[in-house]
CSV table of C-alpha atoms in Angstrom, one decimal:
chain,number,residue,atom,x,y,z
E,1,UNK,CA,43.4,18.9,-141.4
E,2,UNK,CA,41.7,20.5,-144.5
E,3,UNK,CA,43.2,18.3,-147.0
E,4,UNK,CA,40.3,16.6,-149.5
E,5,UNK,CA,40.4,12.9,-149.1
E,6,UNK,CA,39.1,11.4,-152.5
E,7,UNK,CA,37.5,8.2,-152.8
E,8,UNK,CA,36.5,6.6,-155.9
E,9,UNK,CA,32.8,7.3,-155.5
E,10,UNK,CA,33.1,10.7,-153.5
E,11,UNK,CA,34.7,14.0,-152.3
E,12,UNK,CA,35.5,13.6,-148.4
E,13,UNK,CA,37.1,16.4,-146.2
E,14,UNK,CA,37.8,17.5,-143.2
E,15,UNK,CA,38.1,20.9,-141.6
E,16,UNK,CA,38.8,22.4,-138.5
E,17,UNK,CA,41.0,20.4,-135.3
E,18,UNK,CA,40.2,17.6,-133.3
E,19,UNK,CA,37.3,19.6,-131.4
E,20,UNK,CA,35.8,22.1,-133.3
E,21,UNK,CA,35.4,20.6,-137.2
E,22,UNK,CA,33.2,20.4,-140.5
E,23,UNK,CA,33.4,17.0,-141.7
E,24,UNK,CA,31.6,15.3,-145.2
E,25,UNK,CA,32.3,11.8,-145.4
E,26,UNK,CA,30.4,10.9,-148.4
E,27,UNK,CA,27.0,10.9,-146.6
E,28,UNK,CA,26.8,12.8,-143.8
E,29,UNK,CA,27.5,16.7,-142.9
E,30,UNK,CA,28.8,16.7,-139.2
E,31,UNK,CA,29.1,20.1,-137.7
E,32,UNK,CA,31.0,20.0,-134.0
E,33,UNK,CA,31.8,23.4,-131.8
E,34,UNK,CA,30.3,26.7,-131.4
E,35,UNK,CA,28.6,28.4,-134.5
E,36,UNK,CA,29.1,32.4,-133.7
E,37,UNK,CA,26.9,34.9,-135.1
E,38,UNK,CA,25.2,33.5,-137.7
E,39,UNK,CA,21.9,33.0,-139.7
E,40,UNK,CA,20.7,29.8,-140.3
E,41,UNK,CA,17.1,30.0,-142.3
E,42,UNK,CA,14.7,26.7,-142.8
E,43,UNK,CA,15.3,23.2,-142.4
E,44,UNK,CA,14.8,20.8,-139.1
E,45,UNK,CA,17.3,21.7,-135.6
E,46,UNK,CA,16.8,18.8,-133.2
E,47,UNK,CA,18.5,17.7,-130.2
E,48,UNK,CA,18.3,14.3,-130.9
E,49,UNK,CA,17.5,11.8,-133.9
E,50,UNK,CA,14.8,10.5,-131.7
E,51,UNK,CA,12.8,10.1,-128.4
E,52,UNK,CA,13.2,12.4,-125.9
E,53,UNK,CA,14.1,15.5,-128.0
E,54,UNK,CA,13.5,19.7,-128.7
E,55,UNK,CA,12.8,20.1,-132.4
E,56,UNK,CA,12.4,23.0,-134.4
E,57,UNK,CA,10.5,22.8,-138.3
E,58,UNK,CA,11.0,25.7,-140.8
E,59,UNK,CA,8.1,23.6,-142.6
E,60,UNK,CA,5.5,24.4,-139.8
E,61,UNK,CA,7.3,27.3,-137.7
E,62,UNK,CA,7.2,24.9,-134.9
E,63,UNK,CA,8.9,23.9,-131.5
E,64,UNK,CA,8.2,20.8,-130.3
E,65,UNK,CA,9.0,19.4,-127.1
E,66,UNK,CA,8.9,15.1,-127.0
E,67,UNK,CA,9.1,12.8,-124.2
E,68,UNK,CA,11.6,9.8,-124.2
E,69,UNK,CA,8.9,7.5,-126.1
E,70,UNK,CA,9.0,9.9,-128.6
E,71,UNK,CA,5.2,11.4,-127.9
E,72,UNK,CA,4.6,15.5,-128.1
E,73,UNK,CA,4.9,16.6,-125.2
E,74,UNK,CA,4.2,20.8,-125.7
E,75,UNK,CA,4.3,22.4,-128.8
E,76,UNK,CA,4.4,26.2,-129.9
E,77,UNK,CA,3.1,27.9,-133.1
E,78,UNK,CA,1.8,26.7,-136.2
E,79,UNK,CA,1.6,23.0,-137.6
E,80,UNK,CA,-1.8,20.9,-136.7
E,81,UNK,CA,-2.3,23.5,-133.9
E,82,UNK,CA,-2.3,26.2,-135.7
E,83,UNK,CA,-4.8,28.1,-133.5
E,84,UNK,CA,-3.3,27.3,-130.2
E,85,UNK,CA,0.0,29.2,-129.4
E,86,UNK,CA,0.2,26.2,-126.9
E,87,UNK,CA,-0.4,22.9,-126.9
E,88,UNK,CA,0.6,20.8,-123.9
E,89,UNK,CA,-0.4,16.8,-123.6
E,90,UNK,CA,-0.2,15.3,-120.2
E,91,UNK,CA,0.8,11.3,-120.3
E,92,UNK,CA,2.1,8.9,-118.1
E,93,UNK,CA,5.5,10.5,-118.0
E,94,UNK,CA,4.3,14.2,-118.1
E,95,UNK,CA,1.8,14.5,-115.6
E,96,UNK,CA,1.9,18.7,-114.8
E,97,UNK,CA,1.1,20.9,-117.7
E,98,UNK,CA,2.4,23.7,-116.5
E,99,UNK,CA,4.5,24.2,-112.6
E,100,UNK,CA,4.7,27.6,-111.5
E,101,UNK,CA,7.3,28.1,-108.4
E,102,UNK,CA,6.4,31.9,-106.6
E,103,UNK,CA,8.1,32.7,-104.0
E,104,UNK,CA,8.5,36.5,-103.7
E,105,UNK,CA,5.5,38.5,-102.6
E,106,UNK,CA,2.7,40.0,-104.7
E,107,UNK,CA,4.1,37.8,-107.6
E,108,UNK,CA,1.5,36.4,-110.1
E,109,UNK,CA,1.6,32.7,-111.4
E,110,UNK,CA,-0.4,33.1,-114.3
E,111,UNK,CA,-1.8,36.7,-115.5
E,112,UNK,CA,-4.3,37.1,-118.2
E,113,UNK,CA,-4.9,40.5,-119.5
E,114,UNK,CA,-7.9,41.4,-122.1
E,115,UNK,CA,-7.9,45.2,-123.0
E,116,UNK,CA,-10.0,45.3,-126.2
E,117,UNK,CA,-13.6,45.8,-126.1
E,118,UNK,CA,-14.2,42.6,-127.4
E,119,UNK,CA,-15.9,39.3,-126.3
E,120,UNK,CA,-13.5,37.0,-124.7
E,121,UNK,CA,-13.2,34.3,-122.5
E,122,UNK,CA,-9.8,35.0,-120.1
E,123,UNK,CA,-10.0,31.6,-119.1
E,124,UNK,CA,-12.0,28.3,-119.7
E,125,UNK,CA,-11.2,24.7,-118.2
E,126,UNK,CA,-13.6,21.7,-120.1
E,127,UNK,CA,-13.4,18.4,-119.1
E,128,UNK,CA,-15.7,16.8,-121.9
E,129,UNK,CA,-15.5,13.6,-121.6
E,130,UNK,CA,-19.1,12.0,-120.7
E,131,UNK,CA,-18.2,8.8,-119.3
E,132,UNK,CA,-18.0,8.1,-115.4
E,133,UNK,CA,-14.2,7.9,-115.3
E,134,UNK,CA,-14.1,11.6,-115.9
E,135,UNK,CA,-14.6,12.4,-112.1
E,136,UNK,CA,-11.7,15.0,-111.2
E,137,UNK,CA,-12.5,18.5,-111.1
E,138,UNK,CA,-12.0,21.4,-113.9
E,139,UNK,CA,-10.0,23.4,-110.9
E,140,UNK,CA,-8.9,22.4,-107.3
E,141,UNK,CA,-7.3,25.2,-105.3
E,142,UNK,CA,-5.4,24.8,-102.1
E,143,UNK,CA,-4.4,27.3,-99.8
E,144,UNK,CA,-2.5,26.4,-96.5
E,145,UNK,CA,-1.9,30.1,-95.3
E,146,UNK,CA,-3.4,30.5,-91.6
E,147,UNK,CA,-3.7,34.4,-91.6
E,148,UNK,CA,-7.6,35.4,-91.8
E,149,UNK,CA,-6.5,37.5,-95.4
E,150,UNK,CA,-5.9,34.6,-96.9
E,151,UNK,CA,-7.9,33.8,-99.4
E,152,UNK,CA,-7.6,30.3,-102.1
E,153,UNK,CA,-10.4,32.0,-104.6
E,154,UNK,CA,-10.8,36.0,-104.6
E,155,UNK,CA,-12.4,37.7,-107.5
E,156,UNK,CA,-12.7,41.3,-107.7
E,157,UNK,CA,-15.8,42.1,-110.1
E,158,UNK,CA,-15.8,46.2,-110.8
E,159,UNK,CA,-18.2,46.2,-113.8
E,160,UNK,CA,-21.8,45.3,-114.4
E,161,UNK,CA,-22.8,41.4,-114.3
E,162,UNK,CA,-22.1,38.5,-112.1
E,163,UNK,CA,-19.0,38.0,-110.3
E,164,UNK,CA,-19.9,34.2,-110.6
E,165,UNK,CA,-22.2,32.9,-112.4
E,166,UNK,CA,-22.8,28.8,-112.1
E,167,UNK,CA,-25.3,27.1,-114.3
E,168,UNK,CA,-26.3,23.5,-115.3
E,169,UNK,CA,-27.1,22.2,-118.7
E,170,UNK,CA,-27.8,18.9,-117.7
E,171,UNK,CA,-30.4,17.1,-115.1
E,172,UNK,CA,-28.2,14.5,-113.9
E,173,UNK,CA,-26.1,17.3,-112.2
E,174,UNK,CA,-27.2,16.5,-108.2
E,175,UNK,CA,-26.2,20.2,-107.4
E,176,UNK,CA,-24.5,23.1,-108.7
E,177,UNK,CA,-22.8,24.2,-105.7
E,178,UNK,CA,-21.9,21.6,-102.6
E,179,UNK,CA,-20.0,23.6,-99.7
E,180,UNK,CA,-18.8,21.4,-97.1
E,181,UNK,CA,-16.3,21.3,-94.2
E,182,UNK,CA,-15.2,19.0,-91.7
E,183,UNK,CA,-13.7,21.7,-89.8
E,184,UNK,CA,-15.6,23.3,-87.3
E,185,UNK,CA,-15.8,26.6,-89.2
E,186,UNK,CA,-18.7,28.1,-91.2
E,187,UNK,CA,-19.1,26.3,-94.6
E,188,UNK,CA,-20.6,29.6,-96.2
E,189,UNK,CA,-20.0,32.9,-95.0
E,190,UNK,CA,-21.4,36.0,-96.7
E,191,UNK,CA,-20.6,39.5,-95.7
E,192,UNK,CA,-22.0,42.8,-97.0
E,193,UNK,CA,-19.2,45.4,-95.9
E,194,UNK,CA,-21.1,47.9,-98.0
E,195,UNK,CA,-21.9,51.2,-95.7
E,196,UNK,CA,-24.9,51.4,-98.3
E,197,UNK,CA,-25.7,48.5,-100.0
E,198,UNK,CA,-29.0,48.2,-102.0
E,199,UNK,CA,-29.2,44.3,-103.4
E,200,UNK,CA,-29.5,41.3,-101.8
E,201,UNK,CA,-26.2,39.7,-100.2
E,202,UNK,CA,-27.4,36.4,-101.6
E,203,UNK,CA,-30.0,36.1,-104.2
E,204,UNK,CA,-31.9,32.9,-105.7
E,205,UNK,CA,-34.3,33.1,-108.8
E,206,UNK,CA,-36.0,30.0,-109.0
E,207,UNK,CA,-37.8,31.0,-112.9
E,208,UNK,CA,-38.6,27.1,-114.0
E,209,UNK,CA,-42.2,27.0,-115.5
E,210,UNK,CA,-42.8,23.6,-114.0
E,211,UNK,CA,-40.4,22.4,-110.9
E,212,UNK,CA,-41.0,20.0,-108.4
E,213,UNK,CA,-37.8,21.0,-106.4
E,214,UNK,CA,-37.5,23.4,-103.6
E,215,UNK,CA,-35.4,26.8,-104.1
E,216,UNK,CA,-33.0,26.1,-101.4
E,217,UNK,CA,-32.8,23.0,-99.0
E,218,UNK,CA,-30.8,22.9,-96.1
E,219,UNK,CA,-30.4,19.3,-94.7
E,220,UNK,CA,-28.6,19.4,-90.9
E,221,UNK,CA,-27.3,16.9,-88.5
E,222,UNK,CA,-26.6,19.8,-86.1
E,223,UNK,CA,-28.8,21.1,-83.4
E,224,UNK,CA,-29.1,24.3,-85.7
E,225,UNK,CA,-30.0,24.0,-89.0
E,226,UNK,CA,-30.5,27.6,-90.2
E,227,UNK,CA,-28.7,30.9,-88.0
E,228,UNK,CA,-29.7,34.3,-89.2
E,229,UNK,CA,-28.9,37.4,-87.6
E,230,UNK,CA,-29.5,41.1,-88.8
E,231,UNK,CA,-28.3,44.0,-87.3
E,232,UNK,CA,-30.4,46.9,-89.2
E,233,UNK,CA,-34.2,47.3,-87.2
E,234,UNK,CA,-35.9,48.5,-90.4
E,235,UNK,CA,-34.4,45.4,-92.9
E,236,UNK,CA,-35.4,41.9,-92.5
E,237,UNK,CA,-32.6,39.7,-92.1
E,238,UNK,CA,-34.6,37.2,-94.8
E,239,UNK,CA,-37.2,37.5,-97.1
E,240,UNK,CA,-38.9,35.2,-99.1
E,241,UNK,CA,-41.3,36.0,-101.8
């Protein structure tokens, strides 16, 4: 084809064969076949007219990612969320955020790298909703590896501060840790591997001004509540002041 088809209200044409064209029929620009090495700057490139659909907007340098109800499911760049390089919203239909397969040793799902001397948080999870129906947890880890290395949380703390610090704002928090385990095996384990270590391998300051509540409570169904052992003659395996 390629020959102008007139009408009395429009220019029509057609260009190109029966699978690779450029075709104007009064209303509508159709464009079917490969586009090879070119530039195309601004407008709106979807996959679809609508529901479940990739989109890209020259207006607000986006890509936008929708389920088939037509709902956002991710987004990148600019637009309403224009401090968030990305915004993911879970629904009904999209239930995992983000599903990391790793399968080849000393691979790393998700790594976070903060170089700059500056003040930043590499990682924060809040669930802020106030209401009881907000009862899952800001992280679960499972680990189903059965070699003793194995580890589901290990943190590596080289500098000065806390490795982990846990605090509560609120007092309807019952406790701030709860170690539990139906197993048979130690609920909390600490060991001091140092040849030469000088702090405490567990440390609780109790600093409230007024507090009815005891520093630590252990509560036991077992016919031993509390085991300590220590192996150095001139340290005391606990101390309380």
């Amino acid at each position: 084809s390629g020959t102008p088809r007139r009408s009395p209200c429009s220019l029509e044409f057609d260009l190109g064969d029966g699978t690779n064209y450029i075709r104007w029929d009064g209303s509508a620009l159709t464009i079917t076949g490969s586009i090879t090495g070119s530039t195309i700057t601004g407008g709106t490139f979807r996959t679809a007219a609508s529901g479940q659909r990739v989109e890209i907007e020259s207006v607000n340098n986006t890509l936008t990612f929708y389920n088939a109800s037509g709902a956002t499911v991710a987004r990148l760049g600019g637009g309403v969320d224009i401090a968030k390089a990305i915004r993911i919203t879970l629904d009904a239909s999209t239930t995992d955020g983000i599903d990391i397969n790793a399968d080849v040793d000393g691979t790393l799902g998700i790594r976070i790298d903060g170089t700059s001397n500056v003040t930043v948080n590499a990682l924060r999870i809040a669930l802020t909703s106030a209401n009881t129906g907000n009862d899952g947890y800001c992280a679960y880890l499972e680990h189903a590896g059965t070699a003793t290395t194995s580890h589901a949380l290990d943190i590596l703390k080289s500098g000065a501060g806390n490795a982990i610090r846990i605090f509560s704002t609120s007092s309807a928090s019952a406790v701030e840790i709860n170690v539990s385990t139906n197993t048979g095996a130690s609920a909390l384990t600490l060991n001091g591997n140092s040849g030469n270590r000088t702090v405490p391998l567990l440390d609780i300051d109790d600093i409230a001004t007024a507090s009815s509540a005891p520093g630590i409570r252990i509560t036991s169904s077992s016919t031993v509540c509390l085991d300590i052992v220590g192996s150095y003659a001139n340290i005391g395996a606990l101390q309380i002041v």
